[in-house]
XYZ file of C-alpha atoms in Angstrom:
714
model
C -0.153 0.136 -0.048
C 2.901 2.351 0.858
C 3.814 1.838 -2.866
C 0.685 2.496 -4.160
C 0.758 5.759 -2.209
C 4.059 7.096 -3.294
C 2.855 6.323 -7.059
C -0.394 8.027 -6.548
C 1.318 11.085 -4.625
C 3.612 11.385 -7.571
C 0.997 11.513 -9.843
C -1.367 13.998 -7.827
C 1.833 16.240 -7.865
C 2.065 15.928 -11.404
C -1.504 16.948 -12.249
C -1.257 19.735 -9.734
C 2.060 20.902 -11.736
C 0.004 20.764 -14.905
C -3.001 22.920 -13.209
C -0.466 25.458 -12.251
C 1.067 25.501 -15.706
C -2.259 26.013 -17.024
C -3.468 29.076 -14.494
C -0.277 30.278 -15.254
C -0.607 30.195 -19.281
C -4.341 31.750 -18.613
C -2.861 34.649 -16.654
C -0.570 35.188 -19.379
C -2.975 35.188 -21.919
C -5.136 37.781 -19.779
C -2.410 39.945 -19.659
C -1.664 40.121 -23.102
C -5.058 40.335 -24.338
C -5.937 43.118 -21.440
C -2.803 44.853 -22.919
C -3.636 44.994 -26.845
C -4.131 47.959 -28.310
C -7.829 48.893 -29.622
C -7.568 48.890 -33.597
C -10.616 51.303 -33.152
C -13.068 48.446 -34.856
C -16.047 47.334 -33.200
C -15.354 43.530 -34.061
C -12.186 43.800 -32.827
C -13.369 45.488 -29.772
C -16.046 42.842 -29.597
C -13.589 39.719 -29.760
C -11.306 41.196 -27.139
C -13.549 41.444 -24.794
C -15.374 38.280 -25.235
C -12.065 36.602 -25.224
C -11.018 38.162 -21.953
C -14.904 37.173 -20.503
C -13.902 33.620 -21.480
C -10.430 33.583 -20.227
C -11.564 34.873 -16.777
C -14.302 32.103 -16.722
C -11.626 29.399 -17.592
C -9.295 30.641 -14.605
C -11.937 31.021 -11.972
C -12.818 27.347 -12.848
C -9.191 26.090 -12.884
C -8.782 27.680 -9.514
C -11.957 26.271 -8.088
C -10.619 22.846 -9.073
C -7.676 22.863 -6.763
C -9.482 21.120 -3.795
C -9.512 17.530 -4.349
C -8.130 17.966 -7.616
C -7.931 14.132 -8.424
C -10.011 11.571 -6.846
C -9.966 8.484 -8.924
C -8.415 5.790 -11.163
C -9.780 3.482 -13.493
C -7.652 0.313 -14.808
C -9.033 -1.389 -17.714
C -9.254 -2.435 -21.401
C -7.937 0.959 -22.607
C -5.300 1.392 -19.986
C -5.235 3.321 -16.907
C -6.848 6.969 -16.478
C -7.229 9.189 -13.476
C -10.273 11.226 -13.181
C -10.911 14.838 -11.508
C -12.508 17.792 -11.299
C -11.318 19.552 -14.294
C -9.909 17.941 -17.602
C -6.084 18.374 -18.009
C -3.573 17.489 -20.924
C 0.138 16.881 -20.575
C 2.979 18.767 -22.523
C 2.492 16.517 -25.316
C -1.304 17.203 -25.488
C -2.236 13.920 -24.221
C -5.039 13.583 -21.643
C -3.660 13.574 -17.963
C -6.701 13.909 -15.941
C -10.296 13.325 -17.203
C -13.111 15.479 -16.261
C -15.531 13.718 -14.201
C -18.378 15.041 -16.336
C -16.860 13.702 -19.469
C -18.460 10.638 -20.977
C -15.022 8.612 -20.638
C -15.104 9.171 -16.825
C -18.704 7.441 -16.829
C -17.116 3.877 -16.019
C -15.703 4.955 -12.852
C -18.987 5.347 -11.447
C -21.199 2.905 -13.252
C -18.806 -0.121 -13.232
C -20.306 -2.811 -10.885
C -18.951 -6.049 -10.085
C -21.898 -7.757 -12.212
C -21.043 -5.010 -14.978
C -17.489 -4.153 -14.864
C -17.551 -2.333 -18.249
C -13.990 -3.363 -19.109
C -12.706 -2.086 -15.680
C -10.405 -4.119 -13.807
C -9.466 -1.833 -11.139
C -11.433 1.184 -9.679
C -9.338 3.555 -6.890
C -10.707 6.231 -4.903
C -7.709 8.471 -3.938
C -8.225 10.511 -0.790
C -6.564 14.069 -0.267
C -5.789 16.295 2.353
C -4.576 19.512 0.888
C -2.428 18.120 -1.606
C -1.166 15.104 0.073
C -2.482 11.502 -0.772
C -3.532 9.953 2.687
C -4.933 6.748 1.405
C -6.399 5.029 -1.407
C -9.399 2.595 -1.699
C -9.224 -0.191 -4.454
C -11.943 -2.135 -5.571
C -11.222 -5.340 -7.847
C -14.106 -5.484 -9.829
C -13.720 -9.422 -10.066
C -13.959 -9.707 -6.165
C -17.649 -9.766 -5.303
C -16.599 -9.962 -1.600
C -15.911 -5.875 -1.793
C -18.582 -3.400 -0.944
C -19.358 -0.145 -2.909
C -20.182 1.954 -0.210
C -17.345 2.202 1.896
C -15.891 5.217 0.575
C -19.137 7.156 0.827
C -19.688 5.898 4.360
C -16.282 7.050 5.417
C -16.670 10.676 4.081
C -19.856 10.946 6.486
C -16.981 10.612 9.419
C -15.592 13.751 8.436
C -16.708 16.769 10.621
C -19.214 19.254 8.510
C -18.195 22.708 7.491
C -21.386 24.610 7.174
C -21.535 23.907 3.507
C -22.374 21.081 1.501
C -19.498 19.073 0.031
C -19.534 17.354 -3.375
C -19.538 13.692 -3.706
C -17.807 13.383 -7.047
C -15.342 10.824 -5.600
C -18.132 8.442 -4.144
C -21.073 8.814 -6.493
C -22.336 5.095 -6.579
C -23.560 3.839 -9.521
C -27.382 3.830 -9.293
C -26.512 7.902 -8.246
C -24.755 8.099 -11.359
C -27.343 6.754 -13.567
C -29.518 9.688 -12.089
C -26.985 12.297 -12.915
C -26.489 11.203 -16.467
C -30.170 10.615 -17.470
C -31.508 12.351 -20.477
C -32.330 16.163 -20.152
C -35.791 16.046 -22.101
C -37.629 14.331 -19.119
C -38.673 14.606 -15.855
C -36.189 12.782 -13.670
C -37.603 12.178 -9.960
C -35.630 11.159 -7.544
C -37.730 9.481 -4.364
C -35.512 8.976 -1.490
C -35.461 8.894 2.500
C -32.991 11.066 4.313
C -29.301 10.901 3.806
C -29.657 8.972 0.435
C -28.219 11.732 -1.322
C -30.814 13.294 -3.253
C -29.564 16.746 -3.010
C -26.121 16.222 -4.091
C -27.317 13.961 -6.752
C -29.483 16.620 -8.196
C -26.716 19.370 -8.043
C -24.085 16.956 -9.615
C -26.620 16.492 -12.158
C -27.230 20.116 -13.194
C -23.323 20.159 -13.432
C -23.240 17.246 -15.476
C -25.917 18.961 -17.820
C -24.408 22.263 -18.057
C -21.156 20.371 -19.233
C -22.674 18.031 -21.542
C -25.644 20.635 -23.002
C -23.699 23.632 -22.476
C -24.818 25.535 -25.786
C -28.553 24.745 -25.150
C -28.601 25.494 -21.348
C -26.194 28.343 -21.766
C -29.186 29.936 -24.092
C -31.832 29.147 -21.797
C -30.159 28.923 -18.183
C -30.781 26.472 -15.442
C -33.066 27.148 -12.263
C -32.498 25.472 -8.815
C -35.235 25.427 -6.289
C -34.722 24.762 -2.631
C -37.036 24.931 0.312
C -35.190 27.837 2.091
C -32.754 30.610 2.033
C -30.951 28.682 4.687
C -30.531 25.726 2.259
C -29.281 27.860 -0.689
C -26.656 29.187 1.860
C -25.750 25.652 2.497
C -25.533 24.649 -1.075
C -24.017 27.748 -2.689
C -20.383 26.536 -3.173
C -21.529 23.065 -4.728
C -21.591 23.959 -8.318
C -18.919 26.606 -8.218
C -16.573 23.773 -6.939
C -17.837 21.995 -9.690
C -16.863 24.436 -12.383
C -20.533 25.865 -12.779
C -21.772 29.260 -11.644
C -24.261 30.648 -14.186
C -27.553 29.273 -12.526
C -30.396 30.745 -10.694
C -31.134 29.843 -7.188
C -34.704 30.570 -5.701
C -36.901 29.664 -2.711
C -40.679 28.886 -3.303
C -41.010 32.438 -1.874
C -39.114 33.975 -4.613
C -40.120 32.853 -7.723
C -42.392 35.889 -8.621
C -39.655 38.636 -9.371
C -39.540 41.342 -7.056
C -40.987 39.441 -3.842
C -39.284 37.500 -1.466
C -41.835 35.953 0.789
C -40.364 34.011 4.129
C -43.104 33.540 6.249
C -45.541 30.408 6.209
C -49.077 30.464 6.905
C -51.190 28.409 9.156
C -51.379 24.846 8.111
C -55.237 25.509 7.664
C -54.641 28.678 5.466
C -51.510 26.869 3.655
C -53.989 23.673 2.587
C -56.454 26.077 0.847
C -54.048 28.541 -0.828
C -52.338 25.332 -2.315
C -55.109 23.737 -3.456
C -56.038 23.714 -7.229
C -59.508 25.188 -6.527
C -57.713 28.836 -5.856
C -56.730 28.681 -9.877
C -60.735 28.841 -10.423
C -60.863 31.535 -7.709
C -58.084 33.609 -9.192
C -59.555 33.226 -12.735
C -62.875 34.380 -11.385
C -61.371 37.187 -9.601
C -59.957 38.270 -12.926
C -63.107 37.956 -14.876
C -64.742 40.236 -12.488
C -62.509 43.194 -13.710
C -64.816 42.938 -16.807
C -67.916 44.689 -16.411
C -69.074 45.489 -19.865
C -72.712 47.320 -20.188
C -75.345 44.841 -22.055
C -77.310 48.317 -23.231
C -76.752 51.401 -24.849
C -74.283 53.392 -22.925
C -73.413 57.387 -23.000
C -70.470 59.084 -21.881
C -70.572 63.033 -21.008
C -67.346 64.438 -22.285
C -65.181 66.995 -20.099
C -66.863 69.516 -22.700
C -70.040 68.385 -21.881
C -71.169 67.115 -25.295
C -71.920 63.494 -25.129
C -71.025 60.249 -27.184
C -72.794 57.060 -27.441
C -71.808 53.377 -27.984
C -74.611 50.977 -28.450
C -75.105 47.709 -26.640
C -74.452 46.023 -30.475
C -71.083 47.887 -30.722
C -70.082 47.020 -27.141
C -70.471 43.305 -27.959
C -68.710 43.778 -31.378
C -65.929 45.236 -29.144
C -65.924 42.348 -26.871
C -65.739 39.814 -29.825
C -62.726 41.692 -31.242
C -60.979 39.870 -27.962
C -58.686 36.771 -28.956
C -59.893 33.732 -27.083
C -56.374 33.173 -26.078
C -55.328 36.808 -25.549
C -54.273 37.666 -21.526
C -56.827 39.980 -19.876
C -54.707 43.050 -20.407
C -54.119 42.331 -24.231
C -57.937 41.717 -24.412
C -58.289 44.897 -22.846
C -56.528 46.742 -25.703
C -58.119 44.933 -28.297
C -61.558 45.936 -26.866
C -60.700 49.827 -26.172
C -59.476 49.925 -29.794
C -62.678 48.827 -31.306
C -64.793 50.817 -28.608
C -62.951 53.569 -29.249
C -63.293 53.242 -33.124
C -66.936 52.572 -32.575
C -66.945 56.212 -30.569
C -65.058 57.774 -33.157
C -67.418 56.985 -35.633
C -70.156 58.393 -33.594
C -67.877 61.553 -33.071
C -67.298 61.995 -36.781
C -71.215 61.925 -37.523
C -71.620 64.586 -35.014
C -69.304 66.740 -36.809
C -70.944 65.965 -40.199
C -67.648 63.887 -41.091
C -67.521 60.699 -43.191
C -67.401 58.181 -40.582
C -66.026 55.601 -43.059
C -62.731 57.706 -43.598
C -60.148 55.711 -41.124
C -57.925 58.866 -40.912
C -61.197 61.018 -39.877
C -61.704 58.276 -37.034
C -57.816 58.408 -36.099
C -58.161 61.991 -35.630
C -61.139 61.421 -33.282
C -59.759 58.699 -31.360
C -56.701 61.091 -30.854
C -59.483 63.457 -29.170
C -61.178 60.916 -27.077
C -58.248 59.383 -25.388
C -57.600 62.490 -24.031
C -60.793 63.171 -22.291
C -60.593 61.816 -18.928
C -64.380 60.915 -18.520
C -63.850 58.808 -21.693
C -61.107 57.433 -20.104
C -62.703 56.439 -16.789
C -65.737 55.095 -18.227
C -63.846 52.684 -20.703
C -61.491 51.694 -18.170
C -64.364 50.750 -15.599
C -65.849 48.711 -18.592
C -62.391 46.596 -18.489
C -60.485 47.318 -15.461
C -56.485 46.747 -15.600
C -54.879 45.924 -12.386
C -51.468 44.333 -11.250
C -51.269 40.759 -9.983
C -50.209 41.698 -6.580
C -52.988 44.329 -6.456
C -55.693 41.855 -7.645
C -54.423 39.303 -4.941
C -54.304 41.679 -2.478
C -57.808 42.721 -2.795
C -59.005 39.436 -3.578
C -57.763 38.286 0.123
C -58.534 41.537 2.034
C -62.044 42.693 0.847
C -64.912 40.292 1.794
C -66.999 41.093 -0.881
C -64.441 40.667 -3.546
C -63.547 37.181 -2.196
C -67.122 36.204 -1.946
C -67.685 37.225 -5.465
C -64.766 35.099 -6.834
C -64.871 32.376 -4.360
C -68.456 31.384 -3.720
C -69.317 27.985 -5.194
C -65.653 27.056 -5.332
C -64.643 27.612 -1.362
C -66.814 27.225 1.591
C -67.667 30.052 3.676
C -65.603 28.765 6.300
C -62.536 28.202 3.913
C -63.093 31.785 2.837
C -62.940 33.243 6.393
C -59.585 31.339 6.661
C -57.834 32.776 3.987
C -58.909 36.530 4.409
C -56.091 38.846 5.897
C -55.444 42.385 6.493
C -54.411 44.351 3.539
C -51.325 45.447 5.337
C -50.213 41.814 5.845
C -46.926 40.864 4.426
C -46.607 38.264 1.501
C -46.938 34.532 2.475
C -44.926 31.986 0.468
C -48.618 30.340 -0.438
C -49.445 33.645 -1.867
C -46.687 33.436 -4.433
C -48.642 30.907 -6.798
C -51.552 32.974 -6.565
C -49.829 36.085 -7.871
C -48.227 33.942 -10.637
C -51.463 32.913 -11.501
C -52.820 36.004 -11.885
C -50.148 37.328 -13.437
C -50.586 34.618 -16.160
C -53.759 35.324 -16.897
C -53.925 39.182 -16.465
C -50.558 39.434 -18.692
C -48.710 42.777 -18.628
C -50.371 46.200 -18.128
C -47.652 49.030 -18.054
C -47.609 49.151 -21.861
C -44.253 50.748 -21.914
C -42.407 48.768 -19.434
C -44.109 45.546 -20.712
C -43.257 46.274 -24.375
C -39.626 47.018 -23.172
C -39.240 44.056 -21.330
C -40.913 41.659 -23.548
C -38.782 43.126 -26.578
C -35.314 42.880 -24.359
C -36.257 39.297 -23.663
C -37.219 38.496 -27.238
C -34.156 40.464 -28.568
C -32.016 38.483 -25.808
C -33.386 35.017 -27.206
C -32.913 36.320 -30.857
C -29.893 37.461 -30.393
C -28.774 33.973 -28.641
C -29.793 31.952 -31.518
C -27.931 34.301 -33.967
C -24.855 34.350 -32.123
C -24.994 30.211 -31.676
C -25.311 30.144 -35.663
C -22.663 32.781 -36.028
C -20.260 30.962 -33.829
C -20.518 27.908 -36.109
C -18.926 29.878 -38.872
C -15.979 31.440 -36.459
C -13.108 30.398 -34.671
C -14.325 31.954 -31.974
C -16.819 29.239 -30.860
C -13.707 27.357 -29.270
C -13.399 30.090 -26.488
C -16.640 31.473 -25.988
C -20.322 30.443 -26.112
C -23.411 32.354 -27.555
C -24.802 33.836 -24.184
C -21.000 35.312 -23.826
C -20.910 36.754 -27.352
C -24.127 38.626 -26.746
C -23.300 39.856 -23.531
C -20.073 41.359 -25.051
C -22.462 42.837 -28.105
C -24.666 44.518 -25.335
C -22.516 47.540 -24.956
C -25.233 50.069 -25.624
C -26.615 48.982 -21.997
C -25.571 47.460 -19.012
C -24.802 43.768 -19.829
C -26.394 40.894 -17.936
C -25.815 37.391 -17.990
C -28.781 34.917 -18.919
C -28.847 34.027 -15.337
C -29.453 37.693 -14.267
C -32.114 38.159 -17.289
C -33.880 34.970 -16.366
C -34.356 35.875 -12.761
C -36.410 38.956 -13.023
C -38.311 37.766 -16.294
C -41.447 35.950 -14.880
C -42.213 34.504 -18.289
C -38.610 33.105 -18.835
C -38.478 29.198 -20.016
C -35.508 27.518 -18.583
C -33.688 24.874 -20.100
C -33.441 22.886 -17.127
C -35.279 23.121 -13.614
C -34.244 21.172 -10.322
C -36.534 21.200 -7.538
C -34.977 20.072 -4.139
C -37.371 19.077 -1.344
C -40.091 19.167 -4.110
C -42.478 17.129 -1.933
C -43.289 20.185 -0.365
C -44.557 22.392 -3.280
C -48.455 22.212 -3.797
C -50.074 21.839 -6.658
C -50.597 25.741 -7.039
C -46.561 25.963 -6.759
C -46.412 23.315 -9.377
C -48.045 25.383 -11.929
C -45.601 28.327 -11.644
C -42.604 25.729 -12.156
C -44.601 24.325 -15.202
C -45.061 27.572 -16.877
C -41.107 28.146 -16.506
C -40.206 24.494 -17.775
C -42.305 23.994 -20.827
C -39.532 21.907 -22.350
C -40.657 19.493 -19.335
C -36.839 19.359 -18.522
C -36.355 18.783 -14.711
C -34.916 17.102 -12.008
C -37.174 16.528 -8.780
C -35.974 15.138 -5.700
C -37.787 14.775 -2.431
C -39.435 12.069 0.003
C -42.967 12.070 -0.115
C -42.663 10.559 3.694
C -41.369 13.582 4.952
C -44.023 16.248 3.501
C -45.154 18.782 6.140
C -46.858 21.030 3.993
C -50.350 20.469 3.922
C -51.058 20.948 0.225
C -47.783 18.990 -0.467
C -47.292 15.898 -2.462
C -48.344 12.468 -1.305
C -47.684 10.918 -4.844
C -45.330 12.126 -7.607
C -47.662 11.288 -10.577
C -50.596 13.293 -8.913
C -48.444 16.225 -7.796
C -46.768 16.563 -11.275
C -50.006 16.361 -13.117
C -49.867 20.186 -14.348
C -46.100 19.561 -15.395
C -47.282 16.464 -17.776
C -44.179 15.266 -18.962
C -42.354 12.158 -19.489
C -41.837 11.064 -15.674
C -38.834 8.900 -15.034
C -38.945 7.703 -11.126
C -35.666 6.742 -9.250
C -35.775 5.201 -5.525
C -32.513 5.658 -3.591
C -32.965 3.333 -0.253
C -29.224 3.319 0.945
C -28.766 6.251 3.614
C -24.898 7.534 4.061
C -25.911 10.149 6.391
C -27.892 8.495 9.492
C -26.455 5.331 11.415
C -28.664 2.564 12.138
C -29.181 3.787 15.763
C -30.370 7.256 14.554
C -32.499 5.498 12.008
C -34.055 3.342 14.178
C -35.218 6.224 16.874
C -36.278 8.228 13.865
C -38.422 5.648 12.794
C -39.908 4.871 15.993
C -40.741 8.600 16.251
C -42.230 9.025 13.278
C -44.639 5.863 13.561
C -45.703 7.019 16.836
C -46.487 10.237 15.599
C -48.712 8.487 12.794
C -46.511 8.312 9.964
C -45.103 5.480 7.666
C -41.170 5.407 7.486
C -39.581 5.209 4.126
C -37.514 2.033 3.444
C -33.817 2.937 4.876
C -30.667 1.107 4.451
C -27.957 3.017 6.682
C -24.303 1.615 5.860
C -22.926 2.710 9.410
C -23.083 2.032 12.925
C -22.725 5.097 15.270
C -23.329 6.155 18.841
C -26.662 5.550 20.627
C -29.075 8.337 20.559
C -28.853 10.535 23.964
C -32.002 11.472 26.077
C -32.248 14.438 28.300
C -34.840 15.849 30.438
C -33.942 19.594 31.464
C -35.958 22.959 32.181
C -35.613 25.435 29.479
C -33.066 27.798 31.030
C -30.803 24.828 31.360
C -30.712 24.141 27.528
C -28.067 26.551 26.553
C -25.587 24.674 28.909
C -26.933 21.298 28.062
C -25.773 21.852 24.185
C -22.626 23.646 25.152
C -21.484 20.819 27.426
C -22.748 18.160 25.081
C -20.334 19.256 22.067
C -17.541 20.188 23.855
C -14.131 18.586 22.217
C -16.399 17.577 19.332
C -15.481 18.815 16.024
C -18.022 20.039 13.057
C -21.105 21.514 13.083
C -24.259 21.303 15.451
C -27.912 22.231 15.191
C -30.509 23.045 17.878
C -33.965 22.344 16.245
C -37.077 24.154 18.281
C -40.594 23.798 17.671
C -42.245 26.604 15.706
C -44.314 27.801 18.727
C -41.172 28.184 21.164
C -38.366 29.314 18.796
C -38.940 32.956 19.530
C -38.936 32.278 23.347
C -35.581 30.220 23.110
C -33.711 31.566 20.547
C -32.990 34.591 22.752
C -31.935 32.897 25.625
C -29.739 30.691 23.500
C -28.029 33.780 21.865
C -27.529 35.563 24.939
C -25.720 32.417 26.362
C -22.865 32.117 23.926
C -21.708 33.641 20.622
C -21.181 29.937 19.385
C -24.972 30.285 18.528
C -26.535 31.651 15.288
C -30.092 31.950 13.909
C -31.491 33.371 10.770
C -30.147 33.082 6.874
C -26.555 33.122 8.353
C -27.118 30.271 11.036
C -24.920 27.962 9.056
C -21.839 30.203 9.696
C -22.014 29.653 13.455
C -21.079 26.718 15.212
C -24.252 26.173 16.687
C -27.310 26.854 14.363
C -30.618 27.290 15.911
C -33.434 26.289 13.546
C -37.048 25.141 12.981
C -37.565 21.841 11.614
C -38.615 23.130 8.470
C -35.467 25.199 8.347
C -33.319 22.120 8.207
C -35.072 20.357 5.239
C -31.878 19.329 3.283
C -29.345 20.012 5.948
C -26.966 17.819 7.784
C -25.052 18.372 10.929
C -22.695 16.298 13.096
C -24.529 16.730 16.368
C -28.155 17.387 16.578
C -30.358 18.621 19.741
C -33.881 17.768 18.898
C -36.002 19.974 21.478
C -39.388 18.866 22.649
C -39.958 15.825 20.115
C -43.490 15.685 21.431
C -44.259 19.037 20.238
C -42.466 18.442 16.857
C -44.695 15.441 16.569
C -47.687 17.626 16.877
C -46.829 20.397 14.509
C -47.444 18.631 11.191
C -49.516 15.770 10.590
C -48.235 12.398 10.349
C -45.085 13.753 12.460
C -43.110 14.791 9.230
C -41.206 17.478 11.004
C -40.499 15.536 13.748
C -38.746 12.747 11.382
C -36.921 15.426 9.520
C -35.551 16.937 12.851
C -34.666 13.398 13.772
C -32.544 12.516 10.804
C -30.606 15.441 10.464
C -27.413 13.997 12.544
C -24.483 12.110 10.889
C -22.804 11.360 14.470
C -24.902 11.992 17.364
C -28.676 13.032 18.012
C -29.834 14.119 21.450
C -33.460 14.285 22.359
C -34.456 16.825 24.719
C -37.773 16.828 26.894
C -38.919 19.289 29.302
C -38.797 19.206 32.722
């Protein structure tokens, strides 16, 4: 083994030398390019800036690859190959390190004892810094060896407050998910600690590598359950060489709003119900109040114009069947104004069939505030936010839209004060309204639509142009368009997509997807019309009252080709923690998922203390332990307990930056998708009651990789 370590250390040193040389080469090119004198032509300047952008992106990726640069080797029919974070070539141009996302790296993950794919040896290389500490060999002709030891060993390392990548320990079943086809709904069902999240993120990185041209044009969206979770994963994709993605929570899916609060469960259950789509549609329709009889308007100069019921019906028929509310309003107003202009022309003894005469009168009519008011009242414009706020805060409006759809009790439950901040479950309602209303502000709407359309057109044009130039080797279409946008602020595709509600992404990743209601899935379906999504979650951990209990039912609005994968091996929690978590869930009325832990660990510890003793218990309980700790508190107790803990020690942290502190104070909902070395589950009985079937308690009880403490009150 010592000889193997020495051989691998020499090769790792060689790879780091190649990486250093590559970075120096890029540095030199950046310096040379930046010092080039401008020729004064726009094309030359465009190409120079485009090259600079690409060189900077390359050097960032190279520097991000420094940590655990090389982590594997395969020996087989085609020789010996080392696998790493980035592809590197030696001075002869021969591959020295294969990028883990490349097709010829796939056997490192996919080879099994039953199907070795021509691979005789798979070696995992473990680095500390740049030093090889040990290697783990799998002789694929020997079925007595297991494939999960490396992954299990990685869980013994202390948590660092951020999710790490797993590219050295991806199992064959996980790799099959990562490399599955782009244009499908890849659904990953798995219990706690089965690697759902890291598989989803590595899939995003693989897709961006494999389908770079397509996804560079359309972008990738990652939806996570909370800001804390997004903070937790924010270094995974950069460490894998990918940065141009949009990360949002469900409360951020509507541009301009960042909703972070949850409704009471009984309210969330109603707002997440598909019936709310009909309520919103009714509320939109009620903005249209076209008279069914002849209508006379007195203008500011006291003269009168009349439009007949037949003419109003004709104006209404001018609206296309697929037009949005505001687009239909424009069609209605144009036809109504034309009828009014004809009436006005006849009043003045003019030829009403003359289009130029009518156009002059239309210009006069739209300047009259009485005309504008009366026509607006027939088809009243409104923003999506105002429509939903008015709907939920005005009893008469809610009754008019919801009668026959929601019961009176349900209407009372979702009624809210007009000044109340937006809740997370309000976002799908606003988006539903926006879809039906369409843009209203003519200037802003046209400008935004034009910019998005121009961007998409330019991306397509640039992609075609690059095929005919030598630039395609070092810049993609999105980068070229960014450089071409010299007349205004240049923005990446990700930046454009994040502020454009109508943007259709090339791929969407949804984590903790079981927490999305049917109304929330309608939001995502509008942003994923290409039906390319990676959806990961566990329907046994659903805490949202309108969340998923069955994937096919939950994804009914997306209507794509569903490819379901089930993961049952848990690398996070030990068998001791898994057994206790299952007991707690079953006692709370839930059904435990199938789980097969690969590790044994310390027994779960039980405590009974007074509330004022909690801080001391936590601090003493983690003395001399490395890694991260979480204190998970019931929703209705955190406001009381958190200040006590924060006052007791600077080691405690709360909020979006809780993970930056050694001890994070969190609710069960905020811990979804996270893991810690040590977890204190406070008042398990209360946690078991705060959601149906004990979902929050099960989440809290499955966050620890090493030690779990159950804390009851004295």
